[in-house]
């Protein structure tokens, strides 16, 4: 799994993997794949999650709804329920939360010196009886 990386794969063989073969999430630059062999894997062969922050297409939302294959504890994504509660944002941050059956209290405080913070939800899936509490405070 590569998060915010742009791997260059040349003559790579991924065979008999117990999980998904190749997952690339939000590559930062060009992604180069040449002569890749993916066979006999238990999960999906190749998964690419490309994010266009300026897109407004309904199709992109349908694709994101199928992205529940991201495993827990992915390096490179901020876990919403991590122990650290306060985060200083310099430019952008990608936050990830995946539902777990354990009862947890997921609270985060985001600060950015001298800048306003904008939140964009790429995918939100909530139960009907619950609603998120978003607090705008000092």
PDB file of N, CA and C in Angstrom, residues 2-110:
ATOM      1  N   UNK A   2       0.585   2.152  -0.886  1.00  0.00           N
ATOM      2  CA  UNK A   2       1.317   3.409  -0.971  1.00  0.00           C
ATOM      3  C   UNK A   2       0.321   4.547  -0.803  1.00  0.00           C
ATOM      4  N   UNK A   3       0.572   5.437   0.165  1.00  0.00           N
ATOM      5  CA  UNK A   3      -0.287   6.585   0.424  1.00  0.00           C
ATOM      6  C   UNK A   3       0.518   7.846   0.163  1.00  0.00           C
ATOM      7  N   UNK A   4       0.003   8.701  -0.725  1.00  0.00           N
ATOM      8  CA  UNK A   4       0.653   9.954  -1.112  1.00  0.00           C
ATOM      9  C   UNK A   4       2.058   9.722  -1.652  1.00  0.00           C
ATOM     10  N   UNK A   5       2.267   8.575  -2.256  1.00  0.00           N
ATOM     11  CA  UNK A   5       3.534   8.237  -2.899  1.00  0.00           C
ATOM     12  C   UNK A   5       3.247   7.980  -4.373  1.00  0.00           C
ATOM     13  N   UNK A   6       4.255   8.127  -5.189  1.00  0.00           N
ATOM     14  CA  UNK A   6       4.121   7.864  -6.619  1.00  0.00           C
ATOM     15  C   UNK A   6       5.136   6.803  -7.012  1.00  0.00           C
ATOM     16  N   UNK A   7       4.786   5.539  -6.800  1.00  0.00           N
ATOM     17  CA  UNK A   7       5.761   4.483  -7.086  1.00  0.00           C
ATOM     18  C   UNK A   7       5.993   4.310  -8.581  1.00  0.00           C
ATOM     19  N   UNK A   8       7.181   3.854  -8.895  1.00  0.00           N
ATOM     20  CA  UNK A   8       7.537   3.485 -10.256  1.00  0.00           C
ATOM     21  C   UNK A   8       7.790   1.984 -10.244  1.00  0.00           C
ATOM     22  N   UNK A   9       6.885   1.217 -10.840  1.00  0.00           N
ATOM     23  CA  UNK A   9       6.966  -0.241 -10.807  1.00  0.00           C
ATOM     24  C   UNK A   9       7.363  -0.756 -12.182  1.00  0.00           C
ATOM     25  N   UNK A  10       8.453  -1.489 -12.239  1.00  0.00           N
ATOM     26  CA  UNK A  10       8.951  -2.023 -13.499  1.00  0.00           C
ATOM     27  C   UNK A  10       9.301  -3.492 -13.308  1.00  0.00           C
ATOM     28  N   UNK A  11       8.653  -4.367 -14.078  1.00  0.00           N
ATOM     29  CA  UNK A  11       8.861  -5.820 -14.005  1.00  0.00           C
ATOM     30  C   UNK A  11       8.608  -6.346 -12.588  1.00  0.00           C
ATOM     31  N   UNK A  12       7.411  -6.106 -12.059  1.00  0.00           N
ATOM     32  CA  UNK A  12       7.045  -6.548 -10.710  1.00  0.00           C
ATOM     33  C   UNK A  12       6.045  -7.690 -10.817  1.00  0.00           C
ATOM     34  N   UNK A  13       6.236  -8.708  -9.986  1.00  0.00           N
ATOM     35  CA  UNK A  13       5.353  -9.868  -9.945  1.00  0.00           C
ATOM     36  C   UNK A  13       4.740  -9.961  -8.548  1.00  0.00           C
ATOM     37  N   UNK A  14       3.410  -9.865  -8.446  1.00  0.00           N
ATOM     38  CA  UNK A  14       2.700 -10.011  -7.174  1.00  0.00           C
ATOM     39  C   UNK A  14       1.818 -11.245  -7.311  1.00  0.00           C
ATOM     40  N   UNK A  15       2.187 -12.317  -6.608  1.00  0.00           N
ATOM     41  CA  UNK A  15       1.507 -13.599  -6.756  1.00  0.00           C
ATOM     42  C   UNK A  15       1.204 -14.193  -5.387  1.00  0.00           C
ATOM     43  N   UNK A  16       0.023 -14.799  -5.258  1.00  0.00           N
ATOM     44  CA  UNK A  16      -0.400 -15.511  -4.044  1.00  0.00           C
ATOM     45  C   UNK A  16      -0.394 -14.629  -2.799  1.00  0.00           C
ATOM     46  N   UNK A  17      -0.813 -13.387  -2.946  1.00  0.00           N
ATOM     47  CA  UNK A  17      -0.916 -12.493  -1.794  1.00  0.00           C
ATOM     48  C   UNK A  17      -2.161 -12.853  -0.995  1.00  0.00           C
ATOM     49  N   UNK A  18      -2.049 -12.815   0.330  1.00  0.00           N
ATOM     50  CA  UNK A  18      -3.203 -13.137   1.169  1.00  0.00           C
ATOM     51  C   UNK A  18      -4.187 -11.973   1.248  1.00  0.00           C
ATOM     52  N   UNK A  19      -3.810 -10.803   0.744  1.00  0.00           N
ATOM     53  CA  UNK A  19      -4.676  -9.631   0.762  1.00  0.00           C
ATOM     54  C   UNK A  19      -4.727  -9.042  -0.651  1.00  0.00           C
ATOM     55  N   UNK A  20      -4.993  -7.754  -0.730  1.00  0.00           N
ATOM     56  CA  UNK A  20      -5.005  -7.073  -2.022  1.00  0.00           C
ATOM     57  C   UNK A  20      -3.575  -6.978  -2.542  1.00  0.00           C
ATOM     58  N   UNK A  21      -3.422  -7.022  -3.842  1.00  0.00           N
ATOM     59  CA  UNK A  21      -2.080  -7.053  -4.425  1.00  0.00           C
ATOM     60  C   UNK A  21      -1.407  -5.680  -4.394  1.00  0.00           C
ATOM     61  N   UNK A  22      -2.008  -4.685  -5.017  1.00  0.00           N
ATOM     62  CA  UNK A  22      -1.400  -3.362  -5.116  1.00  0.00           C
ATOM     63  C   UNK A  22      -2.458  -2.315  -4.826  1.00  0.00           C
ATOM     64  N   UNK A  23      -2.190  -1.456  -3.838  1.00  0.00           N
ATOM     65  CA  UNK A  23      -3.100  -0.364  -3.505  1.00  0.00           C
ATOM     66  C   UNK A  23      -2.307   0.933  -3.499  1.00  0.00           C
ATOM     67  N   UNK A  24      -2.749   1.896  -4.280  1.00  0.00           N
ATOM     68  CA  UNK A  24      -2.127   3.211  -4.317  1.00  0.00           C
ATOM     69  C   UNK A  24      -3.221   4.220  -4.020  1.00  0.00           C
ATOM     70  N   UNK A  25      -3.044   4.979  -2.941  1.00  0.00           N
ATOM     71  CA  UNK A  25      -4.032   5.965  -2.518  1.00  0.00           C
ATOM     72  C   UNK A  25      -3.470   7.368  -2.707  1.00  0.00           C
ATOM     73  N   UNK A  26      -4.136   8.159  -3.503  1.00  0.00           N
ATOM     74  CA  UNK A  26      -3.838   9.564  -3.721  1.00  0.00           C
ATOM     75  C   UNK A  26      -2.362   9.777  -4.069  1.00  0.00           C
ATOM     76  N   UNK A  27      -1.912   9.297  -5.220  1.00  0.00           N
ATOM     77  CA  UNK A  27      -0.506   9.507  -5.583  1.00  0.00           C
ATOM     78  C   UNK A  27      -0.192  10.991  -5.734  1.00  0.00           C
ATOM     79  N   UNK A  28       0.996  11.376  -5.320  1.00  0.00           N
ATOM     80  CA  UNK A  28       1.401  12.778  -5.298  1.00  0.00           C
ATOM     81  C   UNK A  28       1.863  13.266  -6.667  1.00  0.00           C
ATOM     82  N   UNK A  29       2.375  12.366  -7.486  1.00  0.00           N
ATOM     83  CA  UNK A  29       2.857  12.737  -8.819  1.00  0.00           C
ATOM     84  C   UNK A  29       2.461  11.686  -9.833  1.00  0.00           C
ATOM     85  N   UNK A  30       3.340  11.449 -10.774  1.00  0.00           N
ATOM     86  CA  UNK A  30       3.074  10.452 -11.813  1.00  0.00           C
ATOM     87  C   UNK A  30       3.230   9.046 -11.257  1.00  0.00           C
ATOM     88  N   UNK A  31       2.355   8.173 -11.671  1.00  0.00           N
ATOM     89  CA  UNK A  31       2.393   6.761 -11.296  1.00  0.00           C
ATOM     90  C   UNK A  31       2.811   5.979 -12.533  1.00  0.00           C
ATOM     91  N   UNK A  32       3.951   5.286 -12.447  1.00  0.00           N
ATOM     92  CA  UNK A  32       4.478   4.557 -13.599  1.00  0.00           C
ATOM     93  C   UNK A  32       4.422   3.067 -13.301  1.00  0.00           C
ATOM     94  N   UNK A  33       3.654   2.336 -14.114  1.00  0.00           N
ATOM     95  CA  UNK A  33       3.535   0.884 -13.973  1.00  0.00           C
ATOM     96  C   UNK A  33       3.894   0.266 -15.320  1.00  0.00           C
ATOM     97  N   UNK A  34       4.918  -0.590 -15.321  1.00  0.00           N
ATOM     98  CA  UNK A  34       5.385  -1.211 -16.553  1.00  0.00           C
ATOM     99  C   UNK A  34       5.588  -2.700 -16.308  1.00  0.00           C
ATOM    100  N   UNK A  35       4.905  -3.530 -17.082  1.00  0.00           N
ATOM    101  CA  UNK A  35       5.016  -4.992 -17.010  1.00  0.00           C
ATOM    102  C   UNK A  35       4.771  -5.510 -15.595  1.00  0.00           C
ATOM    103  N   UNK A  36       3.580  -5.250 -15.088  1.00  0.00           N
ATOM    104  CA  UNK A  36       3.158  -5.704 -13.764  1.00  0.00           C
ATOM    105  C   UNK A  36       2.351  -6.984 -13.915  1.00  0.00           C
ATOM    106  N   UNK A  37       2.715  -8.028 -13.182  1.00  0.00           N
ATOM    107  CA  UNK A  37       2.005  -9.303 -13.209  1.00  0.00           C
ATOM    108  C   UNK A  37       1.327  -9.503 -11.857  1.00  0.00           C
ATOM    109  N   UNK A  38      -0.007  -9.549 -11.847  1.00  0.00           N
ATOM    110  CA  UNK A  38      -0.782  -9.746 -10.622  1.00  0.00           C
ATOM    111  C   UNK A  38      -1.645 -10.980 -10.823  1.00  0.00           C
ATOM    112  N   UNK A  39      -1.334 -12.077 -10.093  1.00  0.00           N
ATOM    113  CA  UNK A  39      -2.078 -13.322 -10.274  1.00  0.00           C
ATOM    114  C   UNK A  39      -2.296 -14.033  -8.950  1.00  0.00           C
ATOM    115  N   UNK A  40      -3.422 -14.729  -8.864  1.00  0.00           N
ATOM    116  CA  UNK A  40      -3.768 -15.615  -7.743  1.00  0.00           C
ATOM    117  C   UNK A  40      -3.680 -14.928  -6.379  1.00  0.00           C
ATOM    118  N   UNK A  41      -4.313 -13.767  -6.252  1.00  0.00           N
ATOM    119  CA  UNK A  41      -4.342 -13.054  -4.980  1.00  0.00           C
ATOM    120  C   UNK A  41      -5.719 -13.195  -4.356  1.00  0.00           C
ATOM    121  N   UNK A  42      -5.793 -13.145  -3.047  1.00  0.00           N
ATOM    122  CA  UNK A  42      -7.065 -13.318  -2.337  1.00  0.00           C
ATOM    123  C   UNK A  42      -7.947 -12.076  -2.407  1.00  0.00           C
ATOM    124  N   UNK A  43      -7.353 -10.915  -2.572  1.00  0.00           N
ATOM    125  CA  UNK A  43      -8.122  -9.674  -2.625  1.00  0.00           C
ATOM    126  C   UNK A  43      -8.192  -9.127  -4.037  1.00  0.00           C
ATOM    127  N   UNK A  44      -8.339  -7.833  -4.125  1.00  0.00           N
ATOM    128  CA  UNK A  44      -8.377  -7.174  -5.430  1.00  0.00           C
ATOM    129  C   UNK A  44      -6.975  -7.093  -6.005  1.00  0.00           C
ATOM    130  N   UNK A  45      -6.899  -7.101  -7.295  1.00  0.00           N
ATOM    131  CA  UNK A  45      -5.600  -7.057  -7.952  1.00  0.00           C
ATOM    132  C   UNK A  45      -4.937  -5.699  -7.833  1.00  0.00           C
ATOM    133  N   UNK A  46      -5.567  -4.688  -8.388  1.00  0.00           N
ATOM    134  CA  UNK A  46      -5.008  -3.339  -8.365  1.00  0.00           C
ATOM    135  C   UNK A  46      -6.103  -2.375  -7.936  1.00  0.00           C
ATOM    136  N   UNK A  47      -5.801  -1.540  -6.948  1.00  0.00           N
ATOM    137  CA  UNK A  47      -6.728  -0.512  -6.492  1.00  0.00           C
ATOM    138  C   UNK A  47      -6.017   0.831  -6.542  1.00  0.00           C
ATOM    139  N   UNK A  48      -6.574   1.766  -7.290  1.00  0.00           N
ATOM    140  CA  UNK A  48      -6.041   3.119  -7.366  1.00  0.00           C
ATOM    141  C   UNK A  48      -7.111   4.078  -6.870  1.00  0.00           C
ATOM    142  N   UNK A  49      -6.769   4.930  -5.930  1.00  0.00           N
ATOM    143  CA  UNK A  49      -7.686   5.953  -5.450  1.00  0.00           C
ATOM    144  C   UNK A  49      -7.087   7.300  -5.832  1.00  0.00           C
ATOM    145  N   UNK A  50      -7.652   7.912  -6.858  1.00  0.00           N
ATOM    146  CA  UNK A  50      -7.170   9.184  -7.358  1.00  0.00           C
ATOM    147  C   UNK A  50      -8.123  10.262  -6.899  1.00  0.00           C
ATOM    148  N   UNK A  51      -7.597  11.296  -6.293  1.00  0.00           N
ATOM    149  CA  UNK A  51      -8.438  12.347  -5.742  1.00  0.00           C
ATOM    150  C   UNK A  51      -8.202  13.645  -6.485  1.00  0.00           C
ATOM    151  N   UNK A  52      -9.279  14.217  -6.992  1.00  0.00           N
ATOM    152  CA  UNK A  52      -9.235  15.527  -7.614  1.00  0.00           C
ATOM    153  C   UNK A  52     -10.015  16.457  -6.710  1.00  0.00           C
ATOM    154  N   UNK A  53      -9.320  17.315  -6.010  1.00  0.00           N
ATOM    155  CA  UNK A  53      -9.988  18.170  -5.030  1.00  0.00           C
ATOM    156  C   UNK A  53     -10.906  19.200  -5.670  1.00  0.00           C
ATOM    157  N   UNK A  54     -10.818  19.387  -6.972  1.00  0.00           N
ATOM    158  CA  UNK A  54     -11.667  20.365  -7.651  1.00  0.00           C
ATOM    159  C   UNK A  54     -12.857  19.723  -8.347  1.00  0.00           C
ATOM    160  N   UNK A  55     -12.981  18.419  -8.292  1.00  0.00           N
ATOM    161  CA  UNK A  55     -14.050  17.726  -8.989  1.00  0.00           C
ATOM    162  C   UNK A  55     -15.378  17.828  -8.279  1.00  0.00           C
ATOM    163  N   UNK A  56     -16.450  17.938  -9.053  1.00  0.00           N
ATOM    164  CA  UNK A  56     -17.794  17.988  -8.488  1.00  0.00           C
ATOM    165  C   UNK A  56     -18.688  16.925  -9.110  1.00  0.00           C
ATOM    166  N   UNK A  57     -18.093  15.981  -9.774  1.00  0.00           N
ATOM    167  CA  UNK A  57     -18.862  14.964 -10.479  1.00  0.00           C
ATOM    168  C   UNK A  57     -19.512  13.991  -9.505  1.00  0.00           C
ATOM    169  N   UNK A  58     -20.738  13.569  -9.812  1.00  0.00           N
ATOM    170  CA  UNK A  58     -21.411  12.570  -8.984  1.00  0.00           C
ATOM    171  C   UNK A  58     -20.766  11.199  -9.136  1.00  0.00           C
ATOM    172  N   UNK A  59     -20.102  10.964 -10.242  1.00  0.00           N
ATOM    173  CA  UNK A  59     -19.444   9.676 -10.472  1.00  0.00           C
ATOM    174  C   UNK A  59     -18.331   9.457  -9.460  1.00  0.00           C
ATOM    175  N   UNK A  60     -17.578  10.508  -9.127  1.00  0.00           N
ATOM    176  CA  UNK A  60     -16.487  10.354  -8.167  1.00  0.00           C
ATOM    177  C   UNK A  60     -17.027   9.951  -6.804  1.00  0.00           C
ATOM    178  N   UNK A  61     -18.189  10.423  -6.420  1.00  0.00           N
ATOM    179  CA  UNK A  61     -18.797  10.016  -5.158  1.00  0.00           C
ATOM    180  C   UNK A  61     -19.185   8.552  -5.154  1.00  0.00           C
ATOM    181  N   UNK A  62     -19.643   8.057  -6.304  1.00  0.00           N
ATOM    182  CA  UNK A  62     -19.998   6.640  -6.396  1.00  0.00           C
ATOM    183  C   UNK A  62     -18.764   5.764  -6.278  1.00  0.00           C
ATOM    184  N   UNK A  63     -17.654   6.214  -6.832  1.00  0.00           N
ATOM    185  CA  UNK A  63     -16.405   5.455  -6.726  1.00  0.00           C
ATOM    186  C   UNK A  63     -15.916   5.451  -5.289  1.00  0.00           C
ATOM    187  N   UNK A  64     -15.972   6.596  -4.616  1.00  0.00           N
ATOM    188  CA  UNK A  64     -15.518   6.670  -3.228  1.00  0.00           C
ATOM    189  C   UNK A  64     -16.353   5.787  -2.314  1.00  0.00           C
ATOM    190  N   UNK A  65     -17.625   5.625  -2.616  1.00  0.00           N
ATOM    191  CA  UNK A  65     -18.481   4.793  -1.774  1.00  0.00           C
ATOM    192  C   UNK A  65     -18.021   3.346  -1.766  1.00  0.00           C
ATOM    193  N   UNK A  66     -17.291   2.929  -2.778  1.00  0.00           N
ATOM    194  CA  UNK A  66     -16.790   1.560  -2.846  1.00  0.00           C
ATOM    195  C   UNK A  66     -15.409   1.416  -2.217  1.00  0.00           C
ATOM    196  N   UNK A  67     -14.868   2.468  -1.634  1.00  0.00           N
ATOM    197  CA  UNK A  67     -13.513   2.435  -1.104  1.00  0.00           C
ATOM    198  C   UNK A  67     -13.463   1.976   0.348  1.00  0.00           C
ATOM    199  N   UNK A  68     -14.298   1.031   0.723  1.00  0.00           N
ATOM    200  CA  UNK A  68     -14.271   0.518   2.090  1.00  0.00           C
ATOM    201  C   UNK A  68     -13.237  -0.583   2.255  1.00  0.00           C
ATOM    202  N   UNK A  69     -12.365  -0.743   1.297  1.00  0.00           N
ATOM    203  CA  UNK A  69     -11.346  -1.787   1.364  1.00  0.00           C
ATOM    204  C   UNK A  69     -10.058  -1.287   2.001  1.00  0.00           C
ATOM    205  N   UNK A  70     -10.008  -0.028   2.402  1.00  0.00           N
ATOM    206  CA  UNK A  70      -8.811   0.496   3.047  1.00  0.00           C
ATOM    207  C   UNK A  70      -8.694  -0.154   4.419  1.00  0.00           C
ATOM    208  N   UNK A  71      -7.558  -0.775   4.726  1.00  0.00           N
ATOM    209  CA  UNK A  71      -7.418  -1.464   6.013  1.00  0.00           C
ATOM    210  C   UNK A  71      -7.253  -0.487   7.169  1.00  0.00           C
ATOM    211  N   UNK A  72      -7.385  -0.998   8.382  1.00  0.00           N
ATOM    212  CA  UNK A  72      -7.124  -0.201   9.572  1.00  0.00           C
ATOM    213  C   UNK A  72      -5.630   0.099   9.661  1.00  0.00           C
ATOM    214  N   UNK A  73      -5.265   1.144  10.379  1.00  0.00           N
ATOM    215  CA  UNK A  73      -3.872   1.504  10.664  1.00  0.00           C
ATOM    216  C   UNK A  73      -3.032   1.667   9.403  1.00  0.00           C
ATOM    217  N   UNK A  74      -3.499   2.482   8.491  1.00  0.00           N
ATOM    218  CA  UNK A  74      -2.760   2.756   7.264  1.00  0.00           C
ATOM    219  C   UNK A  74      -1.745   3.858   7.549  1.00  0.00           C
ATOM    220  N   UNK A  75      -0.485   3.584   7.245  1.00  0.00           N
ATOM    221  CA  UNK A  75       0.553   4.608   7.414  1.00  0.00           C
ATOM    222  C   UNK A  75       0.364   5.691   6.364  1.00  0.00           C
ATOM    223  N   UNK A  76       0.411   6.946   6.795  1.00  0.00           N
ATOM    224  CA  UNK A  76       0.266   8.055   5.863  1.00  0.00           C
ATOM    225  C   UNK A  76      -1.090   8.732   5.941  1.00  0.00           C
ATOM    226  N   UNK A  77      -2.049   8.107   6.617  1.00  0.00           N
ATOM    227  CA  UNK A  77      -3.353   8.724   6.839  1.00  0.00           C
ATOM    228  C   UNK A  77      -3.524   8.965   8.328  1.00  0.00           C
ATOM    229  N   UNK A  78      -4.179  10.047   8.690  1.00  0.00           N
ATOM    230  CA  UNK A  78      -4.433  10.344  10.094  1.00  0.00           C
ATOM    231  C   UNK A  78      -5.641   9.554  10.561  1.00  0.00           C
ATOM    232  N   UNK A  79      -5.441   8.740  11.573  1.00  0.00           N
ATOM    233  CA  UNK A  79      -6.544   7.976  12.156  1.00  0.00           C
ATOM    234  C   UNK A  79      -7.353   8.915  13.047  1.00  0.00           C
ATOM    235  N   UNK A  80      -8.636   9.043  12.788  1.00  0.00           N
ATOM    236  CA  UNK A  80      -9.502   9.941  13.542  1.00  0.00           C
ATOM    237  C   UNK A  80      -9.508   9.613  15.024  1.00  0.00           C
ATOM    238  N   UNK A  81      -9.337   8.356  15.382  1.00  0.00           N
ATOM    239  CA  UNK A  81      -9.400   7.945  16.783  1.00  0.00           C
ATOM    240  C   UNK A  81      -8.015   7.710  17.380  1.00  0.00           C
ATOM    241  N   UNK A  82      -6.979   8.324  16.820  1.00  0.00           N
ATOM    242  CA  UNK A  82      -5.629   8.190  17.365  1.00  0.00           C
ATOM    243  C   UNK A  82      -5.551   8.878  18.724  1.00  0.00           C
ATOM    244  N   UNK A  83      -4.521   8.539  19.477  1.00  0.00           N
ATOM    245  CA  UNK A  83      -4.369   9.066  20.833  1.00  0.00           C
ATOM    246  C   UNK A  83      -4.132  10.569  20.819  1.00  0.00           C
ATOM    247  N   UNK A  84      -3.326  11.052  19.897  1.00  0.00           N
ATOM    248  CA  UNK A  84      -3.038  12.479  19.823  1.00  0.00           C
ATOM    249  C   UNK A  84      -4.312  13.240  19.472  1.00  0.00           C
ATOM    250  N   UNK A  85      -4.613  14.285  20.238  1.00  0.00           N
ATOM    251  CA  UNK A  85      -5.878  15.000  20.058  1.00  0.00           C
ATOM    252  C   UNK A  85      -5.735  16.330  19.326  1.00  0.00           C
ATOM    253  N   UNK A  86      -4.564  16.959  19.380  1.00  0.00           N
ATOM    254  CA  UNK A  86      -4.392  18.272  18.763  1.00  0.00           C
ATOM    255  C   UNK A  86      -3.406  18.170  17.606  1.00  0.00           C
ATOM    256  N   UNK A  87      -3.800  18.719  16.449  1.00  0.00           N
ATOM    257  CA  UNK A  87      -2.966  18.671  15.261  1.00  0.00           C
ATOM    258  C   UNK A  87      -2.823  20.070  14.681  1.00  0.00           C
ATOM    259  N   UNK A  88      -1.596  20.435  14.348  1.00  0.00           N
ATOM    260  CA  UNK A  88      -1.326  21.689  13.668  1.00  0.00           C
ATOM    261  C   UNK A  88      -1.186  21.395  12.180  1.00  0.00           C
ATOM    262  N   UNK A  89      -1.971  22.097  11.387  1.00  0.00           N
ATOM    263  CA  UNK A  89      -2.003  21.857   9.945  1.00  0.00           C
ATOM    264  C   UNK A  89      -1.231  22.968   9.245  1.00  0.00           C
ATOM    265  N   UNK A  90      -0.233  22.578   8.446  1.00  0.00           N
ATOM    266  CA  UNK A  90       0.533  23.554   7.682  1.00  0.00           C
ATOM    267  C   UNK A  90      -0.092  23.778   6.307  1.00  0.00           C
ATOM    268  N   UNK A  91      -0.480  22.695   5.629  1.00  0.00           N
ATOM    269  CA  UNK A  91      -1.032  22.821   4.285  1.00  0.00           C
ATOM    270  C   UNK A  91      -2.302  21.992   4.155  1.00  0.00           C
ATOM    271  N   UNK A  92      -2.145  20.665   3.996  1.00  0.00           N
ATOM    272  CA  UNK A  92      -3.292  19.766   3.869  1.00  0.00           C
ATOM    273  C   UNK A  92      -3.065  18.545   4.730  1.00  0.00           C
ATOM    274  N   UNK A  93      -4.164  17.926   5.094  1.00  0.00           N
ATOM    275  CA  UNK A  93      -4.095  16.687   5.858  1.00  0.00           C
ATOM    276  C   UNK A  93      -5.202  15.769   5.349  1.00  0.00           C
ATOM    277  N   UNK A  94      -4.908  14.497   5.274  1.00  0.00           N
ATOM    278  CA  UNK A  94      -5.904  13.515   4.863  1.00  0.00           C
ATOM    279  C   UNK A  94      -6.264  12.709   6.095  1.00  0.00           C
ATOM    280  N   UNK A  95      -7.513  12.812   6.505  1.00  0.00           N
ATOM    281  CA  UNK A  95      -7.961  12.127   7.706  1.00  0.00           C
ATOM    282  C   UNK A  95      -8.840  10.953   7.301  1.00  0.00           C
ATOM    283  N   UNK A  96      -8.735   9.880   8.058  1.00  0.00           N
ATOM    284  CA  UNK A  96      -9.411   8.639   7.708  1.00  0.00           C
ATOM    285  C   UNK A  96     -10.061   8.065   8.956  1.00  0.00           C
ATOM    286  N   UNK A  97     -11.307   7.675   8.833  1.00  0.00           N
ATOM    287  CA  UNK A  97     -11.982   6.978   9.928  1.00  0.00           C
ATOM    288  C   UNK A  97     -12.728   5.800   9.344  1.00  0.00           C
ATOM    289  N   UNK A  98     -12.527   4.661   9.937  1.00  0.00           N
ATOM    290  CA  UNK A  98     -13.235   3.462   9.520  1.00  0.00           C
ATOM    291  C   UNK A  98     -13.976   2.937  10.738  1.00  0.00           C
ATOM    292  N   UNK A  99     -15.248   2.643  10.566  1.00  0.00           N
ATOM    293  CA  UNK A  99     -16.087   2.198  11.675  1.00  0.00           C
ATOM    294  C   UNK A  99     -15.515   0.949  12.324  1.00  0.00           C
ATOM    295  N   UNK A 100     -15.571   0.927  13.650  1.00  0.00           N
ATOM    296  CA  UNK A 100     -15.120  -0.222  14.423  1.00  0.00           C
ATOM    297  C   UNK A 100     -16.218  -0.558  15.421  1.00  0.00           C
ATOM    298  N   UNK A 101     -16.330  -1.806  15.782  1.00  0.00           N
ATOM    299  CA  UNK A 101     -17.388  -2.223  16.703  1.00  0.00           C
ATOM    300  C   UNK A 101     -17.070  -1.860  18.149  1.00  0.00           C
ATOM    301  N   UNK A 102     -15.840  -1.443  18.436  1.00  0.00           N
ATOM    302  CA  UNK A 102     -15.484  -1.032  19.792  1.00  0.00           C
ATOM    303  C   UNK A 102     -15.962   0.392  20.039  1.00  0.00           C
ATOM    304  N   UNK A 103     -16.555   0.664  21.218  1.00  0.00           N
ATOM    305  CA  UNK A 103     -16.998   2.027  21.507  1.00  0.00           C
ATOM    306  C   UNK A 103     -15.795   2.935  21.772  1.00  0.00           C
ATOM    307  N   UNK A 104     -15.644   3.961  20.961  1.00  0.00           N
ATOM    308  CA  UNK A 104     -14.537   4.895  21.111  1.00  0.00           C
ATOM    309  C   UNK A 104     -15.061   6.320  20.994  1.00  0.00           C
ATOM    310  N   UNK A 105     -14.334   7.245  21.592  1.00  0.00           N
ATOM    311  CA  UNK A 105     -14.669   8.657  21.507  1.00  0.00           C
ATOM    312  C   UNK A 105     -13.602   9.320  20.648  1.00  0.00           C
ATOM    313  N   UNK A 106     -13.964   9.699  19.462  1.00  0.00           N
ATOM    314  CA  UNK A 106     -13.000  10.244  18.503  1.00  0.00           C
ATOM    315  C   UNK A 106     -13.138  11.758  18.457  1.00  0.00           C
ATOM    316  N   UNK A 107     -12.204  12.450  19.117  1.00  0.00           N
ATOM    317  CA  UNK A 107     -12.223  13.905  19.164  1.00  0.00           C
ATOM    318  C   UNK A 107     -10.865  14.413  18.698  1.00  0.00           C
ATOM    319  N   UNK A 108     -10.870  15.374  17.804  1.00  0.00           N
ATOM    320  CA  UNK A 108      -9.646  15.987  17.315  1.00  0.00           C
ATOM    321  C   UNK A 108      -9.818  17.497  17.314  1.00  0.00           C
ATOM    322  N   UNK A 109      -8.714  18.203  17.583  1.00  0.00           N
ATOM    323  CA  UNK A 109      -8.671  19.649  17.498  1.00  0.00           C
ATOM    324  C   UNK A 109      -7.638  20.015  16.439  1.00  0.00           C
ATOM    325  N   UNK A 110      -8.060  20.782  15.446  1.00  0.00           N
ATOM    326  CA  UNK A 110      -7.160  21.191  14.371  1.00  0.00           C
ATOM    327  C   UNK A 110      -6.903  22.684  14.487  1.00  0.00           C
TER     328      UNK A 110
END
